[in-house]
């Protein structure tokens, strides 16, 4: 069968669909013929779908869903209606077998299938199961035992457990199947994944659900090859696409060493999501030598009790240390706070903000309210045995579910604004004041900045615009 792969992420600034590109590379390595439809570049999505399927007779169509919504309590914008409409149009244009996948799909597959009707879905990684599915379809065999597959049975979606693959066996990622150069020109950075999965016990996070609870690391040579492949196309700014780059600190070090050994440290600039623990002064030094210029740390809070409640094992003192270690080696730091989860009070919020002010972080992002994902610890606590007060949304898949501590809900945004005062380092999704918004979805300021030549992580571009 000929396979069509469709990217449905229309957000601007655009982020390249590396998950679909990795999947394409794995399919190609098995000898499949692939055609790409990247809707990110299309003014008229319906017309693009019609024209594509008029010339491409694909028997199997893989469609990626990266973002189900913008995950911002302030806007609560869902992408599922748009996604469903794309699937409907594809269905009108082809009799091919339609399979959904992607991280947005994997965090809530049944809800997505409720909203967007397809023939099947694959939860988890595309590289391992999608080639098997293609083979089975070709041979007319049953799909029923494939890991992570969702298929219809007696009118309901039946789901198999996910089996995560061996990422050391992935084929080389040449990064030439999508227009990565245009993504760089209009999106300001390219993504590269060095590891998959997360073993951390954070109560609210969907990454272990979507990516597995074991950290699986890619060989550092394969990562360096991929960066060189992008660099040869003129792309020299990167963002890691791991859950957190340093979950396995030894792996992070070996990737850095590989980049240094190839002389890439001075030729590329890159950014990473990192967890505060494990993170040492030595890691900061090594990352800087390898070309890292910015780290976004998921600190989540600054109050010891709230940190513990959220499942974080580091102390406020450690948060101050990591910012200093990075500053000393020239790495810019962004701290991300999640305020408004269970037990948040004026005191805990102010304590977190005071710590941030004391720190040498360059930017501090504050999101208000928790996005509640299925299969997380917090979802169990908040939904069972009956829904807690403080939940917002969730009546159907297109209404993302959030939680905001009801005891503080009315005033929290004002307390935060007062706590920020005139400190220019804070970025805040304030429902009452959009000017410090750091929602990267449909962010015109960023679109223009990238067009004007800014490159790098979006928080760092916003920082430079402020300077
Ligand atoms: C890095 C990252 C960013 C970086 C991207 C940098 C870059 N240049 O790529 C930045 C900071 C820009 C960013 C921004 C945003 N992000 Co972000 N991001 C991530 C992160 C950590 C990695 C994404 C990634 O590329 N992973 C690596 C690739 C290889 O994995 P993948 O895409 O999942 O693909 C695999 C599978 O899903 C599957 N697959 C993919 N497609 C298909 C298709 C088929 C048919 C099949 C079978 C399988 C399949 O196979 C792939 C290979 O294994 C994820 C969390 C995570 N760990 O995934 C969040 C994540 C994707 N982001 C998220 C969000 C919400 C956003 C924003 C909307 C936030 C905002 N409001 O500003 C924006 C949107 C930006 C945009 N234009 O889309 C959410 C989405 C959740 C949801 N359900 O909607 C995530 C999951 C984080 C979370 N848990 O909340 N992000």
Coordinates of C-alpha atoms and ligand atoms in Angstrom, one line a residue:
X1 CA 0.0 0.0 0.0
X2 CA 1.0 3.5 -0.6
X3 CA 1.0 5.5 2.6
X4 CA 0.0 9.2 3.0
X5 CA 1.1 11.0 6.2
X6 CA -0.9 14.1 7.1
X7 CA 0.3 16.9 9.5
X8 CA -2.7 18.7 11.0
X9 CA -0.9 21.2 13.2
X10 CA -1.8 24.6 11.9
X11 CA -0.5 26.7 14.8
X12 CA 1.7 29.7 14.1
X13 CA 4.6 30.1 14.6
X14 CA 4.8 26.6 13.1
X15 CA 6.6 23.7 14.8
X16 CA 7.8 20.9 12.5
X17 CA 6.0 17.5 13.0
X18 CA 9.1 15.6 14.0
X19 CA 7.0 12.7 15.3
X20 CA 5.5 12.2 11.8
X21 CA 8.9 12.6 10.2
X22 CA 10.4 10.0 12.5
X23 CA 7.5 7.7 11.7
X24 CA 8.0 8.3 8.0
X25 CA 11.6 7.4 8.2
X26 CA 10.8 4.1 9.9
X27 CA 8.2 3.3 7.3
X28 CA 10.6 4.1 4.5
X29 CA 13.2 1.9 6.1
X30 CA 10.7 -1.0 5.7
X31 CA 10.4 -0.2 2.0
X32 CA 7.0 1.6 2.1
X33 CA 6.2 4.3 -0.4
X34 CA 5.2 7.5 1.4
X35 CA 3.6 10.8 0.4
X36 CA 3.4 13.8 2.7
X37 CA 0.6 16.3 3.1
X38 CA 1.7 19.1 5.4
X39 CA -1.4 21.2 6.1
X40 CA 0.7 23.7 8.1
X41 CA 1.5 25.5 4.8
X42 CA -2.0 25.5 3.3
X43 CA -4.2 28.6 3.2
X44 CA -7.2 26.5 2.2
X45 CA -7.1 23.2 4.1
X46 CA -10.1 21.6 2.4
X47 CA -8.9 22.4 -1.0
X48 CA -5.4 21.1 -0.2
X49 CA -6.8 17.8 1.0
X50 CA -9.0 17.4 -2.1
X51 CA -6.1 18.2 -4.5
X52 CA -3.7 15.9 -2.6
X53 CA -6.1 12.9 -2.7
X54 CA -7.0 13.5 -6.4
X55 CA -3.4 12.7 -7.3
X56 CA -2.4 10.4 -4.5
X57 CA -4.2 7.0 -4.3
X58 CA -3.0 6.1 -0.8
X59 CA -4.5 3.0 0.7
X60 CA -3.4 3.9 4.2
X61 CA -3.5 7.4 5.7
X62 CA -1.7 8.3 9.0
X63 CA -2.9 11.5 10.5
X64 CA -1.0 13.2 13.4
X65 CA -2.6 15.1 16.3
X66 CA 0.1 16.9 18.3
X67 CA -2.1 19.3 20.3
X68 CA -5.6 18.5 21.5
X69 CA -5.8 22.0 23.0
X70 CA -3.6 24.9 23.9
X71 CA -3.5 23.6 27.5
X72 CA -4.0 27.2 28.8
X73 CA -6.6 27.8 31.4
X74 CA -7.0 31.4 30.3
X75 CA -8.0 30.5 26.7
X76 CA -8.9 26.8 26.9
X77 CA -8.8 26.6 23.1
X78 CA -9.5 23.1 21.7
X79 CA -8.2 22.0 18.4
X80 CA -10.4 19.0 18.2
X81 CA -13.3 20.5 16.1
X82 CA -10.8 21.6 13.5
X83 CA -9.1 18.2 13.6
X84 CA -12.4 16.4 13.2
X85 CA -13.3 18.5 10.2
X86 CA -9.9 17.6 8.6
X87 CA -10.6 13.9 9.1
X88 CA -14.1 14.2 7.7
X89 CA -12.7 15.9 4.6
X90 CA -10.1 13.2 4.1
X91 CA -12.8 10.6 4.4
X92 CA -14.8 12.3 1.7
X93 CA -11.8 12.3 -0.6
X94 CA -10.5 8.7 -0.2
X95 CA -11.5 5.2 0.7
X96 CA -8.1 4.6 2.3
X97 CA -7.8 3.2 5.8
X98 CA -7.4 6.2 8.2
X99 CA -5.2 5.8 11.3
X100 CA -4.8 8.5 14.0
X101 CA -1.6 9.0 16.1
X102 CA 0.5 11.6 17.8
X103 CA 1.1 12.7 21.3
X104 CA -2.2 14.7 21.5
X105 CA -3.9 11.5 20.4
X106 CA -2.0 9.3 22.8
X107 CA -2.9 11.3 26.0
X108 CA -6.6 10.8 25.4
X109 CA -7.2 8.4 22.4
X110 CA -10.8 7.4 23.1
X111 CA -11.8 11.0 23.5
X112 CA -10.1 12.0 20.3
X113 CA -11.8 9.1 18.5
X114 CA -15.2 10.3 19.9
X115 CA -14.6 13.7 18.3
X116 CA -12.9 12.5 15.1
X117 CA -14.1 9.3 13.5
X118 CA -11.3 7.2 12.0
X119 CA -10.7 3.5 11.2
X120 CA -8.1 3.0 13.9
X121 CA -5.7 4.8 16.2
X122 CA -2.2 3.9 17.4
X123 CA -1.3 5.0 20.9
X124 CA 2.4 5.6 21.5
X125 CA 5.2 5.6 19.0
X126 CA 4.6 5.5 15.3
X127 CA 7.9 4.0 14.3
X128 CA 7.3 0.5 15.6
X129 CA 3.6 -0.3 15.2
X130 CA 2.7 1.7 12.1
X131 CA 5.0 -0.4 9.8
X132 CA 3.4 -3.6 11.3
X133 CA 0.0 -2.2 10.6
X134 CA 0.9 -1.4 7.0
X135 CA 2.2 -4.9 6.5
X136 CA -0.9 -6.5 8.0
X137 CA -3.2 -4.4 5.8
X138 CA -1.2 -5.3 2.8
X139 CA -1.5 -9.0 3.6
X140 CA -5.2 -8.7 4.6
X141 CA -4.4 -9.9 8.1
X142 CA -6.1 -8.9 11.4
X143 CA -4.9 -5.8 13.3
X144 CA -6.5 -7.0 16.5
X145 CA -3.4 -8.0 18.4
X146 CA -1.2 -5.0 17.5
X147 CA 0.2 -3.2 20.6
X148 CA -1.4 0.2 21.3
X149 CA -4.0 -0.1 18.6
X150 CA -7.5 1.1 19.0
X151 CA -10.1 -0.5 16.7
X152 CA -13.8 -0.6 16.7
X153 CA -15.4 -3.8 18.1
X154 CA -19.2 -4.1 18.6
X155 CA -19.7 -0.4 18.2
X156 CA -17.1 0.6 20.9
X157 CA -13.4 1.4 20.7
X158 CA -11.2 -1.5 22.0
X159 CA -7.7 -0.6 23.0
X160 CA -4.6 -2.9 23.4
X161 CA -1.9 -2.0 25.9
X162 CA 1.0 0.0 24.5
X163 CA 4.4 -1.5 24.1
X164 CA 7.2 1.0 23.9
X165 CA 10.0 0.1 21.4
X166 CA 13.8 0.1 21.4
X167 CA 14.8 3.5 20.4
X168 CA 18.4 2.4 19.8
X169 CA 17.0 0.5 16.7
X170 CA 15.5 3.6 15.0
X171 CA 16.8 4.2 11.5
X172 CA 19.0 7.3 10.8
X173 CA 16.8 10.5 10.9
X174 CA 17.9 12.4 7.8
X175 CA 15.3 15.1 8.3
X176 CA 14.6 15.7 4.7
X177 CA 11.0 14.6 4.4
X178 CA 9.4 17.8 5.6
X179 CA 10.3 21.3 4.7
X180 CA 12.4 21.8 7.8
X181 CA 14.1 24.8 6.2
X182 CA 10.8 26.6 6.0
X183 CA 9.9 25.5 9.5
X184 CA 13.1 27.1 10.6
X185 CA 12.5 30.3 8.7
X186 CA 9.0 30.7 10.1
X187 CA 9.2 28.8 13.4
X188 CA 12.8 29.8 14.4
X189 CA 14.0 26.4 15.6
X190 CA 14.1 22.7 14.9
X191 CA 13.2 19.9 17.3
X192 CA 15.5 16.9 18.0
X193 CA 14.6 14.1 20.4
X194 CA 17.4 12.5 22.4
X195 CA 15.3 10.4 24.8
X196 CA 11.8 9.2 25.3
X197 CA 9.6 8.6 28.4
X198 CA 9.7 9.8 32.0
X199 CA 9.9 8.0 35.3
X200 CA 9.2 11.0 37.5
X201 CA 6.2 10.8 39.8
X202 CA 4.7 14.3 39.1
X203 CA 1.1 14.0 39.9
X204 CA -0.3 16.0 37.0
X205 CA 1.9 15.2 34.0
X206 CA 0.7 13.2 31.0
X207 CA 4.2 12.5 29.6
X208 CA 4.6 9.2 31.4
X209 CA 1.2 8.2 30.0
X210 CA 2.0 9.2 26.4
X211 CA 5.7 8.3 26.3
X212 CA 6.1 5.5 28.9
X213 CA 7.4 5.5 32.4
X214 CA 10.9 4.4 31.5
X215 CA 13.5 6.7 30.1
X216 CA 14.8 5.3 26.8
X217 CA 17.8 7.0 25.4
X218 CA 18.9 7.3 21.8
X219 CA 22.6 6.7 21.0
X220 CA 24.4 10.0 21.2
X221 CA 26.0 9.4 17.8
X222 CA 22.5 9.2 16.2
X223 CA 21.5 12.5 17.8
X224 CA 24.7 14.2 16.7
X225 CA 24.2 12.8 13.1
X226 CA 20.6 14.2 13.1
X227 CA 21.8 17.7 14.2
X228 CA 24.5 17.6 11.5
X229 CA 21.8 16.7 8.9
X230 CA 19.8 19.7 10.0
X231 CA 22.9 22.0 10.1
X232 CA 23.8 21.0 6.6
X233 CA 20.4 22.6 5.6
X234 CA 21.4 25.8 7.4
X235 CA 19.4 25.1 10.5
X236 CA 21.4 26.0 13.6
X237 CA 18.9 26.6 16.4
X238 CA 17.4 23.6 18.2
X239 CA 15.0 22.6 21.0
X240 CA 15.2 19.2 22.6
X241 CA 11.9 17.2 22.3
X242 CA 12.5 14.9 25.2
X243 CA 10.1 15.0 28.1
X244 CA 13.1 16.4 30.0
X245 CA 16.6 16.3 28.6
X246 CA 18.4 15.4 31.8
X247 CA 16.2 12.7 33.3
X248 CA 19.2 10.4 32.7
X249 CA 22.0 12.8 33.5
X250 CA 24.7 10.5 32.2
X251 CA 22.9 10.3 28.9
X252 CA 22.6 14.1 28.8
X253 CA 26.3 14.3 29.4
X254 CA 27.1 11.8 26.6
X255 CA 25.0 13.8 24.1
X256 CA 26.9 17.0 25.1
X257 CA 30.2 15.2 24.8
X258 CA 29.3 13.9 21.3
X259 CA 28.4 17.5 20.2
X260 CA 31.6 18.9 21.6
X261 CA 33.7 16.1 20.0
X262 CA 32.3 17.0 16.6
X263 CA 32.9 20.7 17.1
X264 CA 29.2 21.4 17.1
X265 CA 29.3 23.3 20.4
X266 CA 30.3 26.5 18.7
X267 CA 28.2 26.0 15.5
X268 CA 24.7 25.4 17.0
X269 CA 22.7 27.0 19.7
X270 CA 20.2 24.9 21.5
X271 CA 17.6 25.0 24.2
X272 CA 16.3 22.2 26.5
X273 CA 13.4 21.4 28.8
X274 CA 15.1 20.1 32.0
X275 CA 14.0 18.8 35.4
X276 CA 15.6 20.6 38.4
X277 CA 16.7 17.2 39.6
X278 CA 19.1 15.6 38.7
X279 CA 21.0 18.7 37.6
X280 CA 24.5 19.6 38.7
X281 CA 26.9 22.5 38.2
X282 CA 29.0 20.0 36.1
X283 CA 26.0 19.3 33.8
X284 CA 25.4 23.1 33.3
X285 CA 29.1 23.5 32.3
X286 CA 29.0 20.6 29.9
X287 CA 25.7 21.8 28.3
X288 CA 27.1 25.3 27.8
X289 CA 30.2 23.9 26.1
X290 CA 27.9 21.8 23.8
X291 CA 26.1 24.9 22.6
X292 CA 23.2 25.0 25.0
X293 CA 22.1 28.7 25.5
X294 CA 18.8 28.3 27.3
X295 CA 17.1 25.9 29.7
X296 CA 13.4 25.9 30.6
X297 CA 13.2 24.2 34.0
X298 CA 9.9 22.7 35.1
X299 CA 10.2 23.9 38.8
X300 CA 6.4 24.0 39.1
X301 CA 6.4 25.7 42.5
X302 CA 8.6 27.3 45.2
X303 CA 6.7 26.4 48.3
X304 CA 8.1 23.2 49.9
X305 CA 4.6 21.8 50.8
X306 CA 3.2 22.4 47.3
X307 CA 6.3 20.9 45.7
X308 CA 5.8 17.8 47.6
X309 CA 2.1 17.7 46.8
X310 CA 2.9 18.0 43.1
X311 CA 5.3 15.0 43.4
X312 CA 8.6 17.1 43.1
X313 CA 11.6 16.0 45.2
X314 CA 13.8 19.1 45.1
X315 CA 14.0 22.0 47.6
X316 CA 13.6 25.7 47.1
X317 CA 17.4 26.1 47.8
X318 CA 18.2 23.8 44.9
X319 CA 16.0 25.9 42.6
X320 CA 18.2 29.0 43.5
X321 CA 21.4 27.0 42.9
X322 CA 20.5 25.7 39.4
X323 CA 19.7 29.3 38.2
X324 CA 23.1 30.4 39.5
X325 CA 25.0 27.5 38.0
X326 CA 23.4 28.3 34.6
X327 CA 24.0 32.0 34.9
X328 CA 27.7 31.4 35.6
X329 CA 28.2 29.5 32.4
X330 CA 26.0 31.9 30.2
X331 CA 22.9 29.7 29.9
X332 CA 19.7 31.7 30.1
X333 CA 17.1 30.3 32.4
X334 CA 13.3 30.1 32.3
X335 CA 11.4 28.7 35.3
X336 CA 7.9 27.4 34.8
X337 CA 5.4 27.6 37.7
X338 CA 2.1 25.9 38.0
X339 CA -0.1 27.9 40.4
X340 CA -3.6 27.0 41.4
X341 CA -3.4 23.3 42.1
X342 CA -4.9 21.6 45.1
X343 CA -4.2 23.4 48.3
X344 CA -2.9 26.7 46.7
X345 CA -3.4 29.7 49.0
X346 CA -2.3 33.3 48.9
X347 CA 0.7 32.4 51.1
X348 CA 1.9 29.4 49.0
X349 CA 1.6 31.4 45.8
X350 CA 3.4 34.4 47.2
X351 CA 6.1 32.1 48.7
X352 CA 6.7 30.7 45.2
X353 CA 6.9 34.1 43.6
X354 CA 9.2 35.4 46.3
X355 CA 11.6 32.6 45.6
X356 CA 11.5 33.3 41.9
X357 CA 12.3 37.0 42.5
X358 CA 15.2 36.0 44.6
X359 CA 16.5 33.7 41.9
X360 CA 18.7 34.8 39.0
X361 CA 16.2 33.3 36.4
X362 CA 15.8 35.3 33.3
X363 CA 12.2 34.6 32.7
X364 CA 9.5 33.0 35.0
X365 CA 6.4 31.7 33.3
X366 CA 3.3 31.3 35.5
X367 CA 0.4 29.2 34.3
X368 CA -2.8 29.3 36.3
X369 CA -4.8 26.2 36.8
X370 CA -3.9 22.6 36.1
X371 CA -4.8 20.8 32.8
X372 CA -6.2 17.5 34.1
X373 CA -5.2 14.6 31.8
X374 CA -6.8 11.1 31.9
X375 CA -4.7 8.4 33.6
X376 CA -2.7 10.8 35.8
X377 CA -2.6 10.6 39.6
X378 CA -4.3 14.0 39.9
X379 CA -7.2 12.9 37.6
X380 CA -7.9 10.0 40.0
X381 CA -7.8 12.3 43.0
X382 CA -10.0 14.9 41.4
X383 CA -12.5 12.7 39.6
X384 CA -12.9 9.7 41.9
X385 CA -15.2 8.8 43.5
X386 CA -17.0 11.9 42.3
X387 CA -15.8 15.1 40.6
X388 CA -14.2 17.6 43.0
X389 CA -15.2 21.2 43.1
X390 CA -12.8 23.4 41.2
X391 CA -13.0 21.4 38.0
X392 CA -13.7 23.5 34.8
X393 CA -14.6 22.0 31.4
X394 CA -14.7 18.4 30.5
X395 CA -18.3 18.1 29.5
X396 CA -17.2 16.8 26.1
X397 CA -13.8 16.1 24.5
X398 CA -13.7 19.6 22.9
X399 CA -13.9 21.2 26.4
X400 CA -10.5 20.7 28.0
X401 CA -10.7 19.8 31.7
X402 CA -8.9 22.1 34.1
X403 CA -8.7 22.4 37.9
X404 CA -8.3 25.7 39.8
X405 CA -8.3 25.5 43.6
X406 CA -11.7 26.7 44.5
X407 CA -10.7 28.4 47.8
X408 CA -8.3 30.7 45.9
X409 CA -9.9 30.8 42.4
X410 CA -11.6 34.2 42.7
X411 CA -8.4 36.1 43.7
X412 CA -5.4 34.1 42.6
X413 CA -4.8 36.0 39.4
X414 CA -4.9 39.3 41.3
X415 CA -2.5 38.0 44.0
X416 CA -0.1 36.9 41.3
X417 CA -0.3 40.2 39.5
X418 CA 0.4 42.0 42.8
X419 CA 3.3 39.6 43.4
X420 CA 4.8 40.3 40.0
X421 CA 4.7 44.0 40.5
X422 CA 7.1 45.6 38.1
X423 CA 9.4 42.7 37.7
X424 CA 9.8 42.4 33.9
X425 CA 10.9 38.7 34.1
X426 CA 7.4 37.3 34.7
X427 CA 5.3 35.9 31.9
X428 CA 1.8 35.2 33.0
X429 CA -1.4 33.9 31.4
X430 CA -3.6 36.4 33.2
X431 CA -7.2 36.0 32.2
X432 CA -7.6 39.7 32.9
X433 CA -4.5 41.0 31.1
X434 CA -3.3 39.5 27.9
X435 CA -0.1 41.6 27.5
X436 CA 2.2 39.2 29.3
X437 CA 0.7 36.1 27.8
X438 CA 3.2 33.5 26.7
X439 CA 0.9 31.2 24.9
X440 CA 2.9 30.1 21.8
X441 CA -0.3 29.2 20.0
X442 CA -1.2 31.9 17.4
X443 CA 1.2 34.3 18.9
X444 CA 1.5 37.1 16.4
X445 CA 4.4 38.8 18.3
X446 CA 6.5 35.7 17.9
X447 CA 5.4 35.2 14.3
X448 CA 6.6 38.7 13.4
X449 CA 9.8 38.3 15.5
X450 CA 10.8 35.1 13.8
X451 CA 10.0 36.7 10.4
X452 CA 12.3 39.5 11.4
X453 CA 15.1 37.0 12.0
X454 CA 14.9 36.1 15.7
X455 CA 15.7 32.4 16.4
X456 CA 15.6 30.1 19.4
X457 CA 13.2 29.2 22.2
X458 CA 10.1 31.4 22.3
X459 CA 10.5 32.5 25.8
X460 CA 14.1 33.6 24.9
X461 CA 12.8 35.5 21.9
X462 CA 10.2 37.3 24.0
X463 CA 13.0 38.1 26.5
X464 CA 15.2 39.6 23.7
X465 CA 12.2 41.6 22.4
X466 CA 11.8 43.1 25.9
X467 CA 15.4 44.1 26.2
Ligands
LIG1 C1 9.4 20.2 22.9 C2 7.9 20.5 23.0 C3 7.5 21.8 22.7 C4 8.5 22.8 22.0 C5 8.7 22.4 20.5 C6 10.1 22.6 20.1 C7 10.3 22.0 18.7 N1 11.0 22.8 17.9 O1 9.8 21.0 18.3 C8 7.7 24.2 22.2 C9 8.2 24.9 23.4 C10 7.8 25.2 21.0 C11 6.3 23.7 22.4 C12 5.2 24.4 22.2 C13 3.9 24.0 22.4 N2 3.5 22.9 23.0 CO1 4.7 21.5 23.4 N3 5.8 19.9 23.8 C14 7.0 19.6 23.5 C15 7.3 18.2 24.0 C16 8.2 18.2 25.2 C17 8.0 17.3 22.9 C18 7.2 17.2 21.6 C19 7.9 16.4 20.6 O2 8.4 16.8 19.5 N4 8.2 15.1 20.9 C20 9.0 14.1 20.1 C21 8.2 13.5 19.0 C22 9.1 12.5 18.2 O3 7.2 12.7 19.6 P1 5.6 12.8 19.1 O4 5.4 14.1 18.4 O5 4.8 12.4 20.2 O6 5.6 11.7 17.9 C23 5.6 10.3 18.3 C24 4.3 9.7 18.6 O7 3.3 10.6 19.1 C25 3.9 9.0 17.3 N5 3.2 9.7 16.3 C26 3.2 11.0 15.9 N6 2.4 11.3 14.9 C27 1.9 10.1 14.5 C28 1.0 9.8 13.5 C29 0.5 8.5 13.4 C30 -0.4 8.1 12.3 C31 1.0 7.5 14.3 C32 0.5 6.1 14.2 C33 1.9 7.8 15.3 C34 2.3 9.1 15.4 O8 5.1 8.6 16.8 C35 6.1 9.6 17.0 C36 7.5 9.0 17.1 O9 7.5 8.1 18.2 C37 5.9 17.6 24.2 C38 5.8 16.6 25.4 C39 6.3 15.3 24.8 N7 7.1 14.6 25.6 O10 6.0 14.8 23.8 C40 5.1 18.9 24.5 C41 3.6 18.9 24.1 C42 3.4 18.3 22.7 N8 3.3 20.4 23.9 C43 2.1 20.6 24.3 C44 1.5 21.9 24.1 C45 0.2 22.1 24.7 C46 2.2 22.9 23.4 C47 1.6 24.3 23.1 C48 0.2 24.3 22.5 C49 1.7 25.2 24.4 C50 1.3 26.6 24.2 N9 0.0 26.9 24.5 O11 2.0 27.5 23.9 C51 2.7 24.8 22.1 C52 2.2 24.5 20.6 C53 3.3 24.8 19.6 C54 3.0 24.3 18.2 N10 3.2 25.2 17.2 O12 2.4 23.2 18.0 C55 1.4 19.4 24.9 C56 0.3 18.9 24.0 C57 -0.8 18.3 24.8 C58 -2.1 18.1 24.1 N11 -2.7 17.0 24.3 O13 -2.6 19.0 23.5 C59 2.5 18.4 25.1 C60 2.2 16.9 25.0 C61 3.0 18.7 26.6 C62 2.0 18.3 27.6 N12 2.0 17.1 28.2 O14 1.2 19.1 28.0 N13 6.3 22.4 22.8

